[in-house]
Amino acid sequence: VHEELGLSPGIATTVTAAIRDKDVNRKRTVAKTKEFKLQRLKLKSQRSSETRSHEIREGDTYCSNVIADAQEPDLTVIPGPSEDNCEHIEKVVVFYDLETTGLSRQSSITQISAVCEEQEFNRYATPTQEISEDACRVTGLKFNTATNELLYNDEPVSHKHPQQVLLDFIQFLMSLCASDKHIVLAAHNNRRFDSIILFNQLKFYKLWNHFSRYIVGFCDTLPFFKMLYPEFENYKQEYIAQKLLNEAYSAHNALDDCRMLMSLVKKTEKIDVLLSDYFYSSHQVTFQGVQPNKESLEHLLRNKVLSRTIFKKLEDSTLTYNHLKISYHRDGFDGLFYLLSEKTGSGKARISNNRRVIQKIADFFSNEE
């Protein structure tokens, strides 16, 4: 600029330009060194690893055309390292109940209700199957296909498509979620009936993975009451209510069942026992029923897939057996590697970056297929 104007640069301009030129030359010199190039490659590798770790943890969340895909999208989100530091994660029990078109595990849902303290949920679903005579007699629900009316004790009730009812239920559970809370669904005879029906219906409408993001598992109150009161003649919910609370109520209305079950469990003052001894994880639920908990970190430890040190690290983190399995199915060895070696806030590997340790886990899942 000064040359174009025929002017000499001022003293301040000359000094500033000299300093900047010196700094540029220094950076150029440093950029040519072996150490600088290695550091740049290291940072590039770290950014790439962080991206892959996020992709493994998030599944199909950000993929295009997820809804249009014929298969159920993999929307399960694996918790990140920042969530491992939670000192205490509270389990919130939601008492729920289903009314169905029959006793088959493939039956259609006609009513879903749930209660969590003061929060309540209740929806009637349009039956997709004919309601059996036994179900009509027990639940009081009838469906008139000609008029599309669902009747409860001969009074019409509002009803929605089952898929919309399930979405409303998930929305209700989402409203109860918090960063320091995990939801557990409790029901009477849950292990043999309710959780299986719910699983089958959610799978049918491709909502199970979405649903599983908000619950950690289920509890069955039937064996719980059998353990506490072995002297009882039977363990139907209305009988237990009569014995413990001296109350009669409208059994087989899902909402009344939920309210009563919550009162009964509170009466025992042993909800911690219910959560510890009668809990089963959501990944144990299948079309055929609840499977034994072979899919656990303890199972990996017993089979010498994990050392006790790695087992302890996993146990102290928010990662579960199911998270390891999901990451393997998403990208094999690499999926496990990017999940377990992801850097924490302190710059250390979340669990381990030892390839031999991770290879043993990958080999285990490979042999399970």
Coordinates of C-alpha atoms in Angstrom, one line a residue:
V1 CA 0.0 0.0 0.0
H2 CA 2.8 2.4 0.9
E3 CA 4.7 1.6 -2.3
E4 CA 1.6 2.2 -4.4
L5 CA 1.1 5.6 -2.7
G6 CA 4.8 6.4 -2.9
L7 CA 5.1 6.7 0.8
S8 CA 7.6 5.2 3.3
P9 CA 6.1 2.9 6.0
G10 CA 6.0 4.3 9.5
I11 CA 8.2 2.9 12.2
A12 CA 5.3 1.1 14.0
T13 CA 4.2 -0.5 10.7
T14 CA 7.8 -1.7 10.0
V15 CA 8.2 -3.2 13.4
T16 CA 4.8 -4.9 13.4
A17 CA 5.5 -6.3 9.9
A18 CA 8.9 -7.7 10.9
I19 CA 7.4 -9.4 13.9
R20 CA 4.6 -11.0 11.8
D21 CA 7.0 -12.1 9.1
K22 CA 9.3 -13.7 11.8
D23 CA 6.3 -15.5 13.3
V24 CA 5.1 -16.8 9.9
N25 CA 8.6 -18.0 9.1
R26 CA 8.8 -19.7 12.5
K27 CA 5.5 -21.5 11.9
R28 CA 6.6 -22.6 8.4
T29 CA 9.8 -24.0 9.8
V30 CA 8.0 -25.9 12.6
A31 CA 5.4 -27.2 10.2
K32 CA 8.2 -29.0 8.3
T33 CA 9.5 -30.9 11.3
K34 CA 8.8 -34.5 11.9
E35 CA 7.4 -33.9 15.4
F36 CA 4.8 -31.4 14.1
K37 CA 3.7 -33.7 11.3
L38 CA 3.3 -36.6 13.8
Q39 CA 1.3 -34.4 16.1
R40 CA -1.0 -33.3 13.3
L41 CA -1.6 -37.0 12.3
K42 CA -2.3 -37.8 15.9
L43 CA -4.9 -35.1 16.3
K44 CA -6.5 -36.1 13.0
S45 CA -6.7 -39.7 14.2
Q46 CA -8.3 -38.6 17.5
R47 CA -10.9 -36.6 15.7
S48 CA -11.7 -39.6 13.5
S49 CA -11.9 -41.9 16.5
E50 CA -14.3 -39.5 18.3
T51 CA -16.5 -39.4 15.2
R52 CA -16.6 -43.2 15.0
S53 CA -17.2 -43.6 18.7
H54 CA -20.3 -41.3 18.4
E55 CA -21.5 -43.2 15.3
I56 CA -21.2 -46.6 17.1
R57 CA -23.1 -45.2 20.2
E58 CA -25.9 -43.5 18.3
G59 CA -26.7 -46.3 15.8
D60 CA -29.2 -45.3 13.0
T61 CA -30.2 -42.0 14.8
Y62 CA -28.8 -39.8 12.1
C63 CA -29.1 -42.0 9.1
S64 CA -31.2 -40.8 6.2
N65 CA -34.5 -42.6 5.2
V66 CA -34.7 -44.4 8.6
I67 CA -38.5 -44.3 8.7
A68 CA -38.8 -45.6 5.1
D69 CA -36.5 -48.5 5.7
A70 CA -38.3 -51.9 5.7
Q71 CA -36.4 -53.1 8.8
E72 CA -36.8 -51.7 12.3
P73 CA -34.2 -48.9 12.7
D74 CA -31.5 -49.4 15.3
L75 CA -32.3 -46.4 17.5
T76 CA -30.8 -47.6 20.8
V77 CA -28.4 -44.9 22.1
I78 CA -25.4 -46.2 24.1
P79 CA -24.5 -43.8 27.0
G80 CA -21.3 -41.8 26.6
P81 CA -18.4 -41.6 29.0
S82 CA -19.6 -38.4 30.6
E83 CA -22.6 -40.4 32.0
D84 CA -20.3 -42.9 33.8
N85 CA -19.6 -40.5 36.6
C86 CA -23.2 -40.4 37.9
E87 CA -22.8 -41.4 41.6
H88 CA -26.3 -42.7 42.0
I89 CA -28.9 -43.7 39.3
E90 CA -32.3 -44.0 40.9
K91 CA -34.7 -46.7 39.6
V92 CA -38.3 -45.4 39.2
V93 CA -41.0 -48.1 39.4
V94 CA -43.9 -47.6 37.0
F95 CA -46.8 -50.0 37.7
Y96 CA -48.6 -50.9 34.5
D97 CA -51.2 -53.4 33.3
L98 CA -52.6 -54.6 30.0
E99 CA -56.0 -55.9 29.0
T100 CA -56.0 -58.0 25.9
T101 CA -58.3 -59.9 23.4
G102 CA -57.3 -63.2 24.9
L103 CA -54.7 -65.2 26.9
S104 CA -52.4 -65.9 23.9
R105 CA -49.1 -64.2 23.9
Q106 CA -50.0 -63.0 20.4
S107 CA -53.2 -61.3 21.6
S108 CA -54.0 -57.7 20.7
I109 CA -54.0 -55.1 23.4
T110 CA -57.3 -53.5 24.3
Q111 CA -56.2 -51.3 27.3
I112 CA -52.9 -50.0 28.7
S113 CA -52.7 -48.3 32.0
A114 CA -49.8 -47.1 34.2
V115 CA -49.3 -45.3 37.5
C116 CA -46.2 -43.7 39.0
E117 CA -47.1 -41.9 42.2
E118 CA -49.5 -39.1 41.1
Q119 CA -48.9 -39.6 37.4
E120 CA -51.4 -41.8 35.6
F121 CA -51.8 -43.1 32.0
N122 CA -54.8 -44.8 30.6
R123 CA -55.7 -45.6 26.9
Y124 CA -58.0 -48.0 25.1
A125 CA -56.8 -49.5 21.9
T126 CA -58.9 -50.6 18.9
P127 CA -58.8 -54.5 18.9
T128 CA -57.1 -56.0 15.9
Q129 CA -58.4 -59.4 16.8
E130 CA -61.8 -60.7 18.0
I131 CA -62.2 -60.4 21.7
S132 CA -62.7 -63.9 23.2
E133 CA -65.7 -64.6 25.3
D134 CA -63.6 -65.2 28.4
A135 CA -61.8 -61.9 27.9
C136 CA -65.2 -60.1 27.4
R137 CA -66.5 -61.6 30.6
V138 CA -63.4 -60.8 32.7
T139 CA -62.6 -57.3 31.3
G140 CA -66.1 -56.1 30.5
L141 CA -64.8 -54.9 27.1
K142 CA -66.7 -55.6 23.8
F143 CA -66.1 -54.3 20.3
N144 CA -68.8 -53.7 17.8
T145 CA -67.2 -53.9 14.3
A146 CA -70.3 -52.5 12.6
T147 CA -70.2 -49.2 14.5
N148 CA -66.5 -49.3 15.4
E149 CA -67.5 -48.9 19.1
L150 CA -65.5 -50.2 22.0
L151 CA -67.7 -50.8 25.0
Y152 CA -66.6 -51.0 28.7
N153 CA -69.5 -52.5 30.8
D154 CA -71.8 -51.5 27.9
E155 CA -70.7 -47.9 27.9
P156 CA -68.7 -46.6 24.9
V157 CA -65.1 -45.5 25.5
S158 CA -62.7 -43.5 23.3
H159 CA -60.2 -45.7 21.6
K160 CA -57.2 -45.3 19.2
H161 CA -55.2 -47.4 16.8
P162 CA -52.8 -49.7 18.9
Q163 CA -49.7 -48.1 17.3
Q164 CA -50.8 -44.6 18.5
V165 CA -51.6 -46.0 22.0
L166 CA -48.1 -47.5 22.2
L167 CA -46.6 -44.2 21.1
D168 CA -48.6 -42.4 23.7
F169 CA -47.4 -44.8 26.3
I170 CA -43.8 -44.2 25.3
Q171 CA -44.4 -40.5 25.5
F172 CA -45.7 -41.0 29.1
L173 CA -42.6 -42.9 30.0
M174 CA -40.4 -40.1 28.4
S175 CA -42.1 -37.6 30.6
L176 CA -41.0 -39.5 33.7
C177 CA -37.4 -39.8 32.5
A178 CA -34.5 -37.8 33.9
S179 CA -30.7 -38.0 33.6
D180 CA -30.4 -39.6 37.0
K181 CA -33.4 -42.0 36.7
H182 CA -34.0 -45.4 35.1
I183 CA -37.6 -46.7 34.6
V184 CA -38.6 -50.2 35.7
L185 CA -42.0 -51.5 34.6
A186 CA -43.7 -53.6 37.3
A187 CA -46.8 -55.8 36.9
H188 CA -48.5 -58.8 38.4
N189 CA -47.5 -61.9 36.5
N190 CA -45.3 -59.7 34.3
R191 CA -42.7 -62.3 33.4
R192 CA -45.2 -64.8 31.9
F193 CA -47.8 -62.4 30.4
D194 CA -47.7 -58.6 30.3
S195 CA -44.1 -58.0 29.3
I196 CA -44.3 -60.7 26.6
I197 CA -47.5 -59.2 25.1
L198 CA -46.0 -55.7 25.3
F199 CA -42.8 -56.9 23.6
N200 CA -44.7 -58.6 20.8
Q201 CA -46.9 -55.6 20.1
L202 CA -44.0 -53.1 20.2
K203 CA -41.9 -55.4 17.9
F204 CA -44.9 -55.7 15.5
Y205 CA -45.1 -51.9 15.2
K206 CA -41.3 -51.5 15.1
L207 CA -41.3 -49.5 18.3
W208 CA -39.3 -51.8 20.6
N209 CA -35.9 -50.2 20.1
H210 CA -37.4 -46.7 20.7
F211 CA -39.3 -48.0 23.8
S212 CA -36.1 -49.6 25.2
R213 CA -34.3 -46.2 25.3
Y214 CA -36.5 -45.3 28.3
I215 CA -36.7 -48.4 30.4
V216 CA -34.0 -50.7 31.9
G217 CA -36.2 -53.6 32.6
F218 CA -39.2 -55.2 34.4
C219 CA -40.3 -56.5 37.8
D220 CA -42.8 -59.3 38.5
T221 CA -44.8 -58.8 41.7
L222 CA -46.3 -62.3 41.6
P223 CA -43.3 -64.2 42.9
F224 CA -42.5 -61.2 45.1
F225 CA -45.8 -61.7 47.1
K226 CA -45.3 -65.4 47.1
M227 CA -42.0 -65.0 48.9
L228 CA -43.4 -62.5 51.4
Y229 CA -46.6 -64.3 52.2
P230 CA -46.2 -68.0 51.7
E231 CA -49.3 -68.6 53.9
F232 CA -51.7 -67.1 51.4
E233 CA -54.2 -69.5 49.8
N234 CA -53.8 -67.9 46.3
Y235 CA -52.0 -64.9 44.8
K236 CA -54.6 -63.2 42.7
Q237 CA -54.3 -59.5 43.1
E238 CA -57.9 -59.0 44.5
Y239 CA -57.2 -61.7 47.1
I240 CA -53.9 -60.0 48.2
A241 CA -55.7 -56.6 48.3
Q242 CA -58.4 -58.2 50.6
K243 CA -55.8 -59.7 52.9
L244 CA -53.3 -56.8 53.1
L245 CA -55.6 -53.7 52.8
N246 CA -59.0 -55.2 53.5
E247 CA -60.2 -53.6 50.3
A248 CA -62.3 -54.8 47.3
Y249 CA -61.8 -53.2 44.0
S250 CA -62.6 -53.5 40.2
A251 CA -60.2 -56.2 39.2
H252 CA -59.4 -56.5 35.5
N253 CA -59.8 -52.8 34.8
A254 CA -56.2 -51.9 33.9
L255 CA -56.1 -48.5 35.7
D256 CA -57.7 -49.9 38.9
D257 CA -55.2 -52.8 38.8
C258 CA -52.3 -50.4 38.6
R259 CA -53.5 -48.2 41.4
M260 CA -54.1 -51.2 43.7
L261 CA -50.7 -52.9 42.8
M262 CA -48.8 -49.7 43.7
S263 CA -50.7 -49.5 47.1
L264 CA -49.9 -53.2 47.8
V265 CA -46.2 -52.9 47.0
K266 CA -46.0 -49.7 49.2
K267 CA -47.7 -51.6 52.0
T268 CA -45.0 -54.2 52.1
E269 CA -42.3 -51.5 52.5
K270 CA -39.9 -53.8 50.6
I271 CA -39.7 -52.2 47.2
D272 CA -35.9 -52.5 47.3
V273 CA -36.3 -56.3 47.4
L274 CA -38.7 -56.2 44.4
L275 CA -36.1 -54.2 42.4
S276 CA -33.1 -56.4 43.4
D277 CA -34.5 -59.9 43.5
Y278 CA -37.4 -59.8 41.0
F279 CA -36.0 -57.6 38.3
Y280 CA -35.1 -58.8 34.7
S281 CA -33.6 -56.8 32.0
S282 CA -35.5 -55.7 28.8
H283 CA -33.0 -57.6 26.6
Q284 CA -34.1 -60.9 28.3
V285 CA -37.6 -60.5 26.8
T286 CA -38.2 -62.4 23.6
F287 CA -41.2 -63.6 21.5
Q288 CA -41.1 -67.0 23.4
G289 CA -40.8 -65.6 26.9
V290 CA -38.2 -64.2 29.3
Q291 CA -34.9 -65.9 28.8
P292 CA -32.4 -66.7 31.7
N293 CA -29.9 -64.0 32.3
K294 CA -27.0 -65.6 30.5
E295 CA -26.5 -62.3 28.7
S296 CA -24.7 -60.5 31.5
L297 CA -21.3 -59.2 32.4
E298 CA -21.0 -61.9 35.0
H299 CA -21.5 -64.5 32.3
L300 CA -18.6 -63.0 30.4
L301 CA -16.5 -63.1 33.6
R302 CA -17.4 -66.7 34.3
N303 CA -16.4 -67.7 30.7
K304 CA -13.0 -65.9 31.2
V305 CA -13.9 -63.4 28.4
L306 CA -13.3 -60.6 30.8
S307 CA -10.6 -60.2 33.4
R308 CA -11.7 -59.1 36.8
T309 CA -10.1 -55.7 36.2
I310 CA -12.1 -55.1 33.0
F311 CA -15.2 -56.5 34.6
K312 CA -14.9 -54.0 37.4
K313 CA -14.4 -51.1 35.0
L314 CA -17.5 -52.1 33.0
E315 CA -19.5 -52.6 36.2
D316 CA -18.6 -49.1 37.4
S317 CA -19.5 -47.6 34.0
T318 CA -23.0 -47.2 32.5
L319 CA -22.2 -49.9 29.9
T320 CA -24.1 -53.2 30.0
Y321 CA -23.7 -56.5 28.3
N322 CA -26.4 -55.4 25.8
H323 CA -24.4 -52.3 24.9
L324 CA -21.4 -54.5 24.1
K325 CA -23.5 -56.8 22.0
I326 CA -25.1 -53.8 20.1
S327 CA -21.7 -52.2 19.3
Y328 CA -20.4 -55.6 18.0
H329 CA -23.5 -56.1 15.8
R330 CA -23.1 -52.5 14.5
D331 CA -19.4 -52.8 13.4
G332 CA -17.8 -56.0 14.7
F333 CA -14.4 -55.6 16.4
D334 CA -14.2 -51.9 15.4
G335 CA -17.6 -51.2 17.0
L336 CA -16.3 -52.7 20.3
F337 CA -12.9 -51.0 20.0
Y338 CA -14.3 -47.5 19.4
L339 CA -16.8 -47.9 22.2
L340 CA -14.4 -49.2 24.9
S341 CA -11.4 -47.0 23.9
E342 CA -13.4 -43.8 23.7
K343 CA -11.5 -41.0 25.6
T344 CA -13.0 -39.7 28.9
G345 CA -12.7 -36.2 30.2
S346 CA -9.3 -37.0 31.7
G347 CA -8.0 -38.3 28.3
K348 CA -7.9 -41.9 29.4
A349 CA -9.6 -44.8 27.6
R350 CA -13.2 -45.4 28.9
I351 CA -12.5 -49.1 29.6
S352 CA -9.5 -50.3 27.6
N353 CA -7.7 -49.7 24.3
N354 CA -5.9 -53.1 24.5
R355 CA -6.7 -54.9 21.2
R356 CA -6.2 -58.3 22.7
V357 CA -8.8 -57.6 25.5
I358 CA -11.3 -56.3 22.9
Q359 CA -10.6 -59.2 20.5
K360 CA -11.6 -61.8 23.2
I361 CA -15.0 -60.0 23.5
A362 CA -15.4 -59.9 19.7
D363 CA -14.6 -63.6 19.4
F364 CA -17.2 -64.4 22.1
F365 CA -20.0 -62.6 20.2
S366 CA -18.8 -64.1 16.9
N367 CA -19.1 -67.6 18.3
E368 CA -22.6 -66.8 19.7
E369 CA -23.9 -66.1 16.2

